PDB file of C-alpha atoms in Angstrom:
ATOM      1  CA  UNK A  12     -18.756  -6.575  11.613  1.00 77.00           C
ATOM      2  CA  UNK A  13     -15.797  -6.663   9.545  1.00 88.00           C
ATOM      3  CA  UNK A  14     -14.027  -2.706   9.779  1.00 90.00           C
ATOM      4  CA  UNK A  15     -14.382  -0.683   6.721  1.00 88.00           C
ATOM      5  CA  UNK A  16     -11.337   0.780   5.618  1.00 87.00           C
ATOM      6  CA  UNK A  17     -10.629   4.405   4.310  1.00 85.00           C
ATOM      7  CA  UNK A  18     -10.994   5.606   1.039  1.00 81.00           C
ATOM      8  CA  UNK A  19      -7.306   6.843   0.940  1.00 77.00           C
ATOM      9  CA  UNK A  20      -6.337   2.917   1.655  1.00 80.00           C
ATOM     10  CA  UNK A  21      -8.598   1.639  -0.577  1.00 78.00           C
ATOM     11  CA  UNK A  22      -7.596   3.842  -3.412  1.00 74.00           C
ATOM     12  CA  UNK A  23      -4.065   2.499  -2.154  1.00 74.00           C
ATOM     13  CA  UNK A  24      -4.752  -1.032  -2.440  1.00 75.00           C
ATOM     14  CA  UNK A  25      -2.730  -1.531  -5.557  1.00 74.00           C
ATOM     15  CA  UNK A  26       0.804  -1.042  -4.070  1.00 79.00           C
ATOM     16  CA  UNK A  27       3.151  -2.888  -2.439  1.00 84.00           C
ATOM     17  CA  UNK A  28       3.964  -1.392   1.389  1.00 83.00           C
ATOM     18  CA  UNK A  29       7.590  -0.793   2.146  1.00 82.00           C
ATOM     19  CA  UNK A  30       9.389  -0.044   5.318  1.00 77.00           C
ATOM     20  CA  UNK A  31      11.656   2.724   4.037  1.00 72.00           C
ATOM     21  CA  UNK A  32       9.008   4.510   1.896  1.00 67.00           C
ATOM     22  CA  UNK A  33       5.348   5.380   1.120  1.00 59.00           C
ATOM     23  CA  UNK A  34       3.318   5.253  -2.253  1.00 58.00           C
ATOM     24  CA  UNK A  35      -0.369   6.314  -1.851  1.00 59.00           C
ATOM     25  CA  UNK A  36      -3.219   8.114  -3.294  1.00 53.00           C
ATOM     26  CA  UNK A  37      -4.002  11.102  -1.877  1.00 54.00           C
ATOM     27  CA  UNK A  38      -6.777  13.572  -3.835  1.00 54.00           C
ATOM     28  CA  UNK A  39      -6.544  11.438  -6.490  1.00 51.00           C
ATOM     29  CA  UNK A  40      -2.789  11.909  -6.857  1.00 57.00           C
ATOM     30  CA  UNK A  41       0.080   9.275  -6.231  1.00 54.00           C
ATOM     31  CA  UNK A  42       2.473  10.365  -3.663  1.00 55.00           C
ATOM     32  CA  UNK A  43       5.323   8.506  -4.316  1.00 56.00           C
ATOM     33  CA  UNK A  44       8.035   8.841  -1.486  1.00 50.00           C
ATOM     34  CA  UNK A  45      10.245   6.062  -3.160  1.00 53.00           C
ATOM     35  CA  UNK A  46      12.733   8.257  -4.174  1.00 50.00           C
ATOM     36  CA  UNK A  47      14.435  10.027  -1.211  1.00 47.00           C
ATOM     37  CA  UNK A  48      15.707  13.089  -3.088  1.00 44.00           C
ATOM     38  CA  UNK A  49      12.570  14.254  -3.844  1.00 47.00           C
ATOM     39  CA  UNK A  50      11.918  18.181  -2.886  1.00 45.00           C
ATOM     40  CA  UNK A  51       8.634  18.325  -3.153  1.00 49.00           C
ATOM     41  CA  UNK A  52       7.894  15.067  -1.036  1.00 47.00           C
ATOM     42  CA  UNK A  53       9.699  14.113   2.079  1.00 49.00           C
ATOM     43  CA  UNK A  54      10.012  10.285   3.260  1.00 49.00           C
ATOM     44  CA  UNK A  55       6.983   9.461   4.343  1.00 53.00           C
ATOM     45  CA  UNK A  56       5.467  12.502   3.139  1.00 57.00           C
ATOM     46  CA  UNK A  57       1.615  10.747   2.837  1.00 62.00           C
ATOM     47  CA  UNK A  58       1.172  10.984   6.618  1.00 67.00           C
ATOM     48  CA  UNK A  59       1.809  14.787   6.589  1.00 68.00           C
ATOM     49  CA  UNK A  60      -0.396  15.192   3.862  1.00 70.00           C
ATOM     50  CA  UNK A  61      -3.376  14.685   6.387  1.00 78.00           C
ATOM     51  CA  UNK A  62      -5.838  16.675   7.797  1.00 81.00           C
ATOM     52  CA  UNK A  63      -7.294  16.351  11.091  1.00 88.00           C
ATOM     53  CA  UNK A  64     -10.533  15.062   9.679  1.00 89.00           C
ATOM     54  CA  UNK A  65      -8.130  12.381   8.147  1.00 85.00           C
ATOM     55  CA  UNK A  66      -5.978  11.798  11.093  1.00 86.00           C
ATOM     56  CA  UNK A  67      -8.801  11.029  13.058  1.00 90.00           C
ATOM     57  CA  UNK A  68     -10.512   8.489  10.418  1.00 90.00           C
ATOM     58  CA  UNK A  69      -6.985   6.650  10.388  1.00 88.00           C
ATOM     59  CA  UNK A  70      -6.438   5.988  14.272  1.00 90.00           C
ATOM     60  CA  UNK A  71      -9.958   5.082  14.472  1.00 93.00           C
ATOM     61  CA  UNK A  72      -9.230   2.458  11.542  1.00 92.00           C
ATOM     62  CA  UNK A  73      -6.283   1.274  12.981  1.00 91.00           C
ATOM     63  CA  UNK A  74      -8.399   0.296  16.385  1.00 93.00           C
ATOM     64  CA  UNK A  75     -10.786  -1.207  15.098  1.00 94.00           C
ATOM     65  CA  UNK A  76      -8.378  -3.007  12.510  1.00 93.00           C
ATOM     66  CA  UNK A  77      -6.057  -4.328  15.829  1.00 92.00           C
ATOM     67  CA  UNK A  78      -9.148  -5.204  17.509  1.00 92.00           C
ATOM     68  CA  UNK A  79      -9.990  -7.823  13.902  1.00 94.00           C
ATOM     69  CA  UNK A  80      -5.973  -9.089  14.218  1.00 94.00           C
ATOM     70  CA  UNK A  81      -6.677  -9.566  17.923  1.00 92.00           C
ATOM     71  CA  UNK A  82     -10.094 -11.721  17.085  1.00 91.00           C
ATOM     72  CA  UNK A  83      -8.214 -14.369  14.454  1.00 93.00           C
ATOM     73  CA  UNK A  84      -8.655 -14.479  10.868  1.00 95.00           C
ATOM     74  CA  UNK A  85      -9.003 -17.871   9.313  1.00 96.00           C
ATOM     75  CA  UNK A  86      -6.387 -18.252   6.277  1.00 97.00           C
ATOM     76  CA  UNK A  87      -5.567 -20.943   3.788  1.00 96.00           C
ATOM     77  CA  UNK A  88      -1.541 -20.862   4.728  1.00 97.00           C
ATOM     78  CA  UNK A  89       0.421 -21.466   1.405  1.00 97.00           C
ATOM     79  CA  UNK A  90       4.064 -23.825   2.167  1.00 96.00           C
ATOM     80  CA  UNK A  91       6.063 -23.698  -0.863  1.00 94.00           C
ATOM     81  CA  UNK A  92       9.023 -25.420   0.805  1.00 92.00           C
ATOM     82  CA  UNK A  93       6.711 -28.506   0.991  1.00 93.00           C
ATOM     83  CA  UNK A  94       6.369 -30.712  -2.189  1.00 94.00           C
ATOM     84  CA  UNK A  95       2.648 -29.975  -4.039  1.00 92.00           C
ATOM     85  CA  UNK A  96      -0.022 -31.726  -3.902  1.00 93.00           C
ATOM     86  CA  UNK A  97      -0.757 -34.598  -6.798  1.00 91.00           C
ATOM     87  CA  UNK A  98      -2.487 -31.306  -9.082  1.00 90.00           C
ATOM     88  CA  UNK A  99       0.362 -29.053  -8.965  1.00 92.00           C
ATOM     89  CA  UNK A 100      -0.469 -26.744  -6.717  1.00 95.00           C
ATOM     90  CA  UNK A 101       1.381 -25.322  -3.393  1.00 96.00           C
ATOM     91  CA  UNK A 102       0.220 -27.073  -0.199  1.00 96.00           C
ATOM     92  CA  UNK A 103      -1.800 -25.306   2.152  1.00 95.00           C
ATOM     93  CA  UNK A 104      -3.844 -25.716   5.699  1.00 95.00           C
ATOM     94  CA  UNK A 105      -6.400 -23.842   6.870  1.00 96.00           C
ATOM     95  CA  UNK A 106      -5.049 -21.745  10.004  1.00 96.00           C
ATOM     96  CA  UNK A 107      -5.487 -18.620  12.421  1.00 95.00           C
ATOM     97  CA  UNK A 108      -3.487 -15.526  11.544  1.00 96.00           C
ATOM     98  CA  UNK A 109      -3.414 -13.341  14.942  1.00 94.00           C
ATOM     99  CA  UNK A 110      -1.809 -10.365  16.181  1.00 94.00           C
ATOM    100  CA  UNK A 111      -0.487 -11.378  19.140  1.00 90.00           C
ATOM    101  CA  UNK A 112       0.372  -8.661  22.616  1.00 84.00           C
ATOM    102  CA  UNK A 113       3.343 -10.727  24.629  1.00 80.00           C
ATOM    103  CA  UNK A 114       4.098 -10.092  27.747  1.00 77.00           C
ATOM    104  CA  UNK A 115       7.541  -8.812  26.723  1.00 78.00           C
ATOM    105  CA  UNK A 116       8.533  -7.039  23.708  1.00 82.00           C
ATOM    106  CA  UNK A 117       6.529  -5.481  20.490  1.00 87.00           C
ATOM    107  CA  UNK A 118       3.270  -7.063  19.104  1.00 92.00           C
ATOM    108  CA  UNK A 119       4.076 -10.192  17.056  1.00 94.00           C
ATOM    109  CA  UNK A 120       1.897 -11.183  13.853  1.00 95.00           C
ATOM    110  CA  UNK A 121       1.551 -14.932  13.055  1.00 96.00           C
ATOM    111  CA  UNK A 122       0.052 -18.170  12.756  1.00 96.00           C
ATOM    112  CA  UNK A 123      -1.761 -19.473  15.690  1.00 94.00           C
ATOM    113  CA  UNK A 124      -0.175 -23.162  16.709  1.00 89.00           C
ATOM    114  CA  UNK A 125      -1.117 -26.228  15.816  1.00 79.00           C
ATOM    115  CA  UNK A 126      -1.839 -28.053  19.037  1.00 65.00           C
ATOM    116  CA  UNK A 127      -2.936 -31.560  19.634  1.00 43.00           C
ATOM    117  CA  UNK A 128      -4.006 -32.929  23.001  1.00 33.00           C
ATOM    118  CA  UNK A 129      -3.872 -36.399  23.157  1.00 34.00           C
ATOM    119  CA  UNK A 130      -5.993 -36.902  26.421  1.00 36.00           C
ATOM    120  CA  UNK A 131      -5.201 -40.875  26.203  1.00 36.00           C
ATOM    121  CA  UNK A 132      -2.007 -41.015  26.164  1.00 40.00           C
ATOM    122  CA  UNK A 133      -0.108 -38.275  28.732  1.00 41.00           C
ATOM    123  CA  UNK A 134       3.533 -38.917  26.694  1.00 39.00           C
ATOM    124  CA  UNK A 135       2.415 -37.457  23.796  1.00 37.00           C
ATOM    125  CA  UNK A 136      -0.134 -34.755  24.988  1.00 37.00           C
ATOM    126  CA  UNK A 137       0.541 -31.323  24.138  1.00 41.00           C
ATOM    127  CA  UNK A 138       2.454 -31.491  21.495  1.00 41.00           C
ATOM    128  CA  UNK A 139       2.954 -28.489  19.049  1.00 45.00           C
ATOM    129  CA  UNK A 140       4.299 -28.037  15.649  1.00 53.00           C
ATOM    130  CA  UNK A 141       6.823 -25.803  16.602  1.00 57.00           C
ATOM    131  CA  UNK A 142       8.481 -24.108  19.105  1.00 46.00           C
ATOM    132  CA  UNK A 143       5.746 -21.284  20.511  1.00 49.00           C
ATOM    133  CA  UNK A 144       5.641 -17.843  22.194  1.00 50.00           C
ATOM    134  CA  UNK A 145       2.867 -17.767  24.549  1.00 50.00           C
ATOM    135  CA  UNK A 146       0.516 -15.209  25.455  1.00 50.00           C
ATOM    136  CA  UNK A 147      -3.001 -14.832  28.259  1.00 42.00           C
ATOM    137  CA  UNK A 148      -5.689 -13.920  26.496  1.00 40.00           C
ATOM    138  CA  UNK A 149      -6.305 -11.593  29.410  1.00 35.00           C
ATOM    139  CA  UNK A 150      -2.864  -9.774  28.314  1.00 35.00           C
ATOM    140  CA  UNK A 151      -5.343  -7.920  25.620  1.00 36.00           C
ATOM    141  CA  UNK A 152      -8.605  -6.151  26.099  1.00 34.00           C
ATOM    142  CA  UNK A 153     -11.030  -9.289  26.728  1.00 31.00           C
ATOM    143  CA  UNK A 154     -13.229  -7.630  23.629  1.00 31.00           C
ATOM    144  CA  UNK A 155     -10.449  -7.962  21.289  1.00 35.00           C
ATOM    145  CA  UNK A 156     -10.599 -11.596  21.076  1.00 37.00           C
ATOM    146  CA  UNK A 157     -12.532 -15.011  21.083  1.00 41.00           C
ATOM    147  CA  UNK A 158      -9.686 -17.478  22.746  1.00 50.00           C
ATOM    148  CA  UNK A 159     -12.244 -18.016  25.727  1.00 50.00           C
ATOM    149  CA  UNK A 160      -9.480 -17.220  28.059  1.00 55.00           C
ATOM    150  CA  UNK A 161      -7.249 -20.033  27.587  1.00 60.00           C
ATOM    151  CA  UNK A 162      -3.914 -19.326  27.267  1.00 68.00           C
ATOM    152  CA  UNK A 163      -2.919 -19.062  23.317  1.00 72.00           C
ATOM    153  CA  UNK A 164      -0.026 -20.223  21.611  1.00 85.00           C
ATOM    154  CA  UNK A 165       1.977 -18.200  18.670  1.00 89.00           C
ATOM    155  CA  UNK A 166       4.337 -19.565  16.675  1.00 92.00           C
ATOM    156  CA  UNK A 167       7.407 -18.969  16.789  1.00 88.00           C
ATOM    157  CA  UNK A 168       8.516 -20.126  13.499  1.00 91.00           C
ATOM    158  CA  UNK A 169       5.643 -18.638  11.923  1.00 94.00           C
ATOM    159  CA  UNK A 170       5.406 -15.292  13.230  1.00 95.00           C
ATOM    160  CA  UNK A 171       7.654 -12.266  13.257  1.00 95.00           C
ATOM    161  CA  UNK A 172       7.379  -9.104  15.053  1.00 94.00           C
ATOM    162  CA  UNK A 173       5.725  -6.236  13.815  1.00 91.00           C
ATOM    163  CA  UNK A 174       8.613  -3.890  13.949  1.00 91.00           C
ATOM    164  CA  UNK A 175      10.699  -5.787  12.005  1.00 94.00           C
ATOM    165  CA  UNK A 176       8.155  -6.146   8.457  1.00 94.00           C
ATOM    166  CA  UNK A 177       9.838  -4.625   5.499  1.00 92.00           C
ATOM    167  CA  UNK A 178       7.399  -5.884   3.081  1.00 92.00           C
ATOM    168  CA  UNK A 179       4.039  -6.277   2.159  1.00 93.00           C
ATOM    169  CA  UNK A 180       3.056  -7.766  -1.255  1.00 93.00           C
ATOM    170  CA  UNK A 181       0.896  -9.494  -3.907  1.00 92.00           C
ATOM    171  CA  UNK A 182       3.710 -10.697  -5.312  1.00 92.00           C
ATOM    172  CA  UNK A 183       5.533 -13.346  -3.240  1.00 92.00           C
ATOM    173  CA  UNK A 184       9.350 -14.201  -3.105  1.00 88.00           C
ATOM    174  CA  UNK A 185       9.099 -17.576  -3.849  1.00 91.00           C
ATOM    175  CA  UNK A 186       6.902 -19.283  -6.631  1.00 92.00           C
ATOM    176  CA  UNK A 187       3.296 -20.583  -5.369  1.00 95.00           C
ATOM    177  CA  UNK A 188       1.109 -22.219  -7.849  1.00 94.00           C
ATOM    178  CA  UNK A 189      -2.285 -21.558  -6.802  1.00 94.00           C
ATOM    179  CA  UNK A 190      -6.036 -22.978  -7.621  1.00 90.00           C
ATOM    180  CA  UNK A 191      -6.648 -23.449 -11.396  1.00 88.00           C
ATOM    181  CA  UNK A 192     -10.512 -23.703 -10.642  1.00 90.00           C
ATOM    182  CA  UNK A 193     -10.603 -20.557  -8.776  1.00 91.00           C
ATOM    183  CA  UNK A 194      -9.721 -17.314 -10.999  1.00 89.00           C
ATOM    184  CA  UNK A 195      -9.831 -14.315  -8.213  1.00 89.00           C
ATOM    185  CA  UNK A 196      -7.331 -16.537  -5.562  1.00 93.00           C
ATOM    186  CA  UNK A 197      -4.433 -14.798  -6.813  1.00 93.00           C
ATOM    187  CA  UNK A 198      -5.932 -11.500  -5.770  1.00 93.00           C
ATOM    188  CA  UNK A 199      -6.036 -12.871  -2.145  1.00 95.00           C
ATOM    189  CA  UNK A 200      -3.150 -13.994  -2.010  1.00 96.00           C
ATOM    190  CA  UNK A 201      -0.733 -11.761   0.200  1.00 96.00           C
ATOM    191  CA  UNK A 202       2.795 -12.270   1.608  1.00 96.00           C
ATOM    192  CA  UNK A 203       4.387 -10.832   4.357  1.00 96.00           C
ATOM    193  CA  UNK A 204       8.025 -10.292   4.575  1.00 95.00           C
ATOM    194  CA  UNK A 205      10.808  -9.437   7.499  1.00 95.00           C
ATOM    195  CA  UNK A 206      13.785  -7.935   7.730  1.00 94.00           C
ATOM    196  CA  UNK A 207      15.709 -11.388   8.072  1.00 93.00           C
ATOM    197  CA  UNK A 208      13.771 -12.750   5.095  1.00 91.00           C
ATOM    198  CA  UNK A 209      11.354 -14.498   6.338  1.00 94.00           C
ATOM    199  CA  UNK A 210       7.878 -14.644   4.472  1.00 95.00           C
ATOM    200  CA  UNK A 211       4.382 -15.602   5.570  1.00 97.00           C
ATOM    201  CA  UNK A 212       2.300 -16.497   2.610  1.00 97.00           C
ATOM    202  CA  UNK A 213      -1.610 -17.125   2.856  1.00 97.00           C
ATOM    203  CA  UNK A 214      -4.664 -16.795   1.111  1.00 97.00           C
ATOM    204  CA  UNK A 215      -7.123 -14.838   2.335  1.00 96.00           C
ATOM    205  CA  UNK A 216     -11.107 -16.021   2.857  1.00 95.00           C
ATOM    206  CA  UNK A 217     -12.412 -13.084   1.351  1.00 94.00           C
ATOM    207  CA  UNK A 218     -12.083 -10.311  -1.028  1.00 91.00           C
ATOM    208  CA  UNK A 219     -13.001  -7.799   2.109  1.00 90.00           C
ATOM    209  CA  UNK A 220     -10.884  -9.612   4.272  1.00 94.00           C
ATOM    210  CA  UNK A 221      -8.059  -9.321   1.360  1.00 92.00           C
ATOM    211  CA  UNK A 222      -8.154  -5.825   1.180  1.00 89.00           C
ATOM    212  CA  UNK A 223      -8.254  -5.317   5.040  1.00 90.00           C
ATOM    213  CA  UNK A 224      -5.072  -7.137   5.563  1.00 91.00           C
ATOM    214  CA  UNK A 225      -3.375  -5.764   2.832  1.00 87.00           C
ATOM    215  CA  UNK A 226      -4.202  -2.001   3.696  1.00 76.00           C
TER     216      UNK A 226
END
């Protein structure tokens, strides 16, 4: 069961999230912490607007909304640097977006690995599409994911950590040309940016599972 997110983040939805500031709906006003001078609201002034009620609701979200990360979510992974396909539109492949606990460091948010064991041929098995970090499954709760206890494999060109996102957005940095048979795509579509520039840009499955990772 997917986790339902709260009102205050769905009424949200609509804006871009920013490291340095905070624009939400709160009582059915927009807080808008964007500029800094502001008297009347602080940086980050949305978090003190909450109550206890609403404190609680949002730590109990953002469990349940590691524990989804933890699971896998299946994306269509947009690669603009890659030439398009024969119709125009950006390439993509189908791959596992994960919220990764290493051993070392802060949690790490990326694209599972491409792996390919070659079982016949012992010079070319294992080989990976990139260079990975690696993680045991058993380094997070055993609940929060469906690996079947193998060892997983994050990588490292496709994944940054979590401290250092600045950006998260409809609106991507780069142009992507997306499905002409498929109207609502574009309002899947979300990009994630770090401080060094670096973007992940996918399409989600769902509308539901759009909104989740884009609260």
């Amino acid at each position: 069961i997917l986790p339902q997110s709260p009102l205050m983040f769905q009424n949200d939805s609509m804006n871009d999230w920013r490291y340095d500031r905070s624009i939400a709906a709160h009582n059915g006003k927009i807080i808008d912490d964007s500029n800094k001078r502001s008297k009347s609201y602080p940086l980050f002034s949305f978090h003190s607007t909450l109550n206890r009620e609403e404190a609680g609701e949002c730590a109990m979200f953002e469990t349940k909304f590691k524990r989804f990360l933890y699971e896998g979510v299946t994306v269509q992974y947009l690669m603009p640097n890659l030439s398009p396909t024969l119709s125009g539109m950006t390439r993509r492949e189908k791959r596992t977006l994960w919220l990764m606990l290493p051993e070392v460091g802060s949690l790490r948010l990326g694209l599972v690995s491409r792996q390919k064991q070659q079982r016949s041929d012992a010079s070319t098995s294992n080989m990976v599409d990139d260079a990975t970090a690696v993680s045991s499954a058993h380094s997070v709760d055993e609940d929060f994911h469906r690996m079947d206890g193998k060892s997983v494999n994050l990588s490292k060109r496709d994944s940054m950590s979590l401290t250092d996102i600045t950006l998260l957005s409809q609106d991507p940095n780069t142009a992507v040309r997306l499905s002409r048979d498929d109207a609502t795509e574009h309002l899947r579509l979300l990009s994630v940016q770090d401080v060094s520039g670096k973007s992940l840009i996918f399409i989600a499955e769902s509308d539901i599972e759009a909104e989740l990772l884009f609260c």
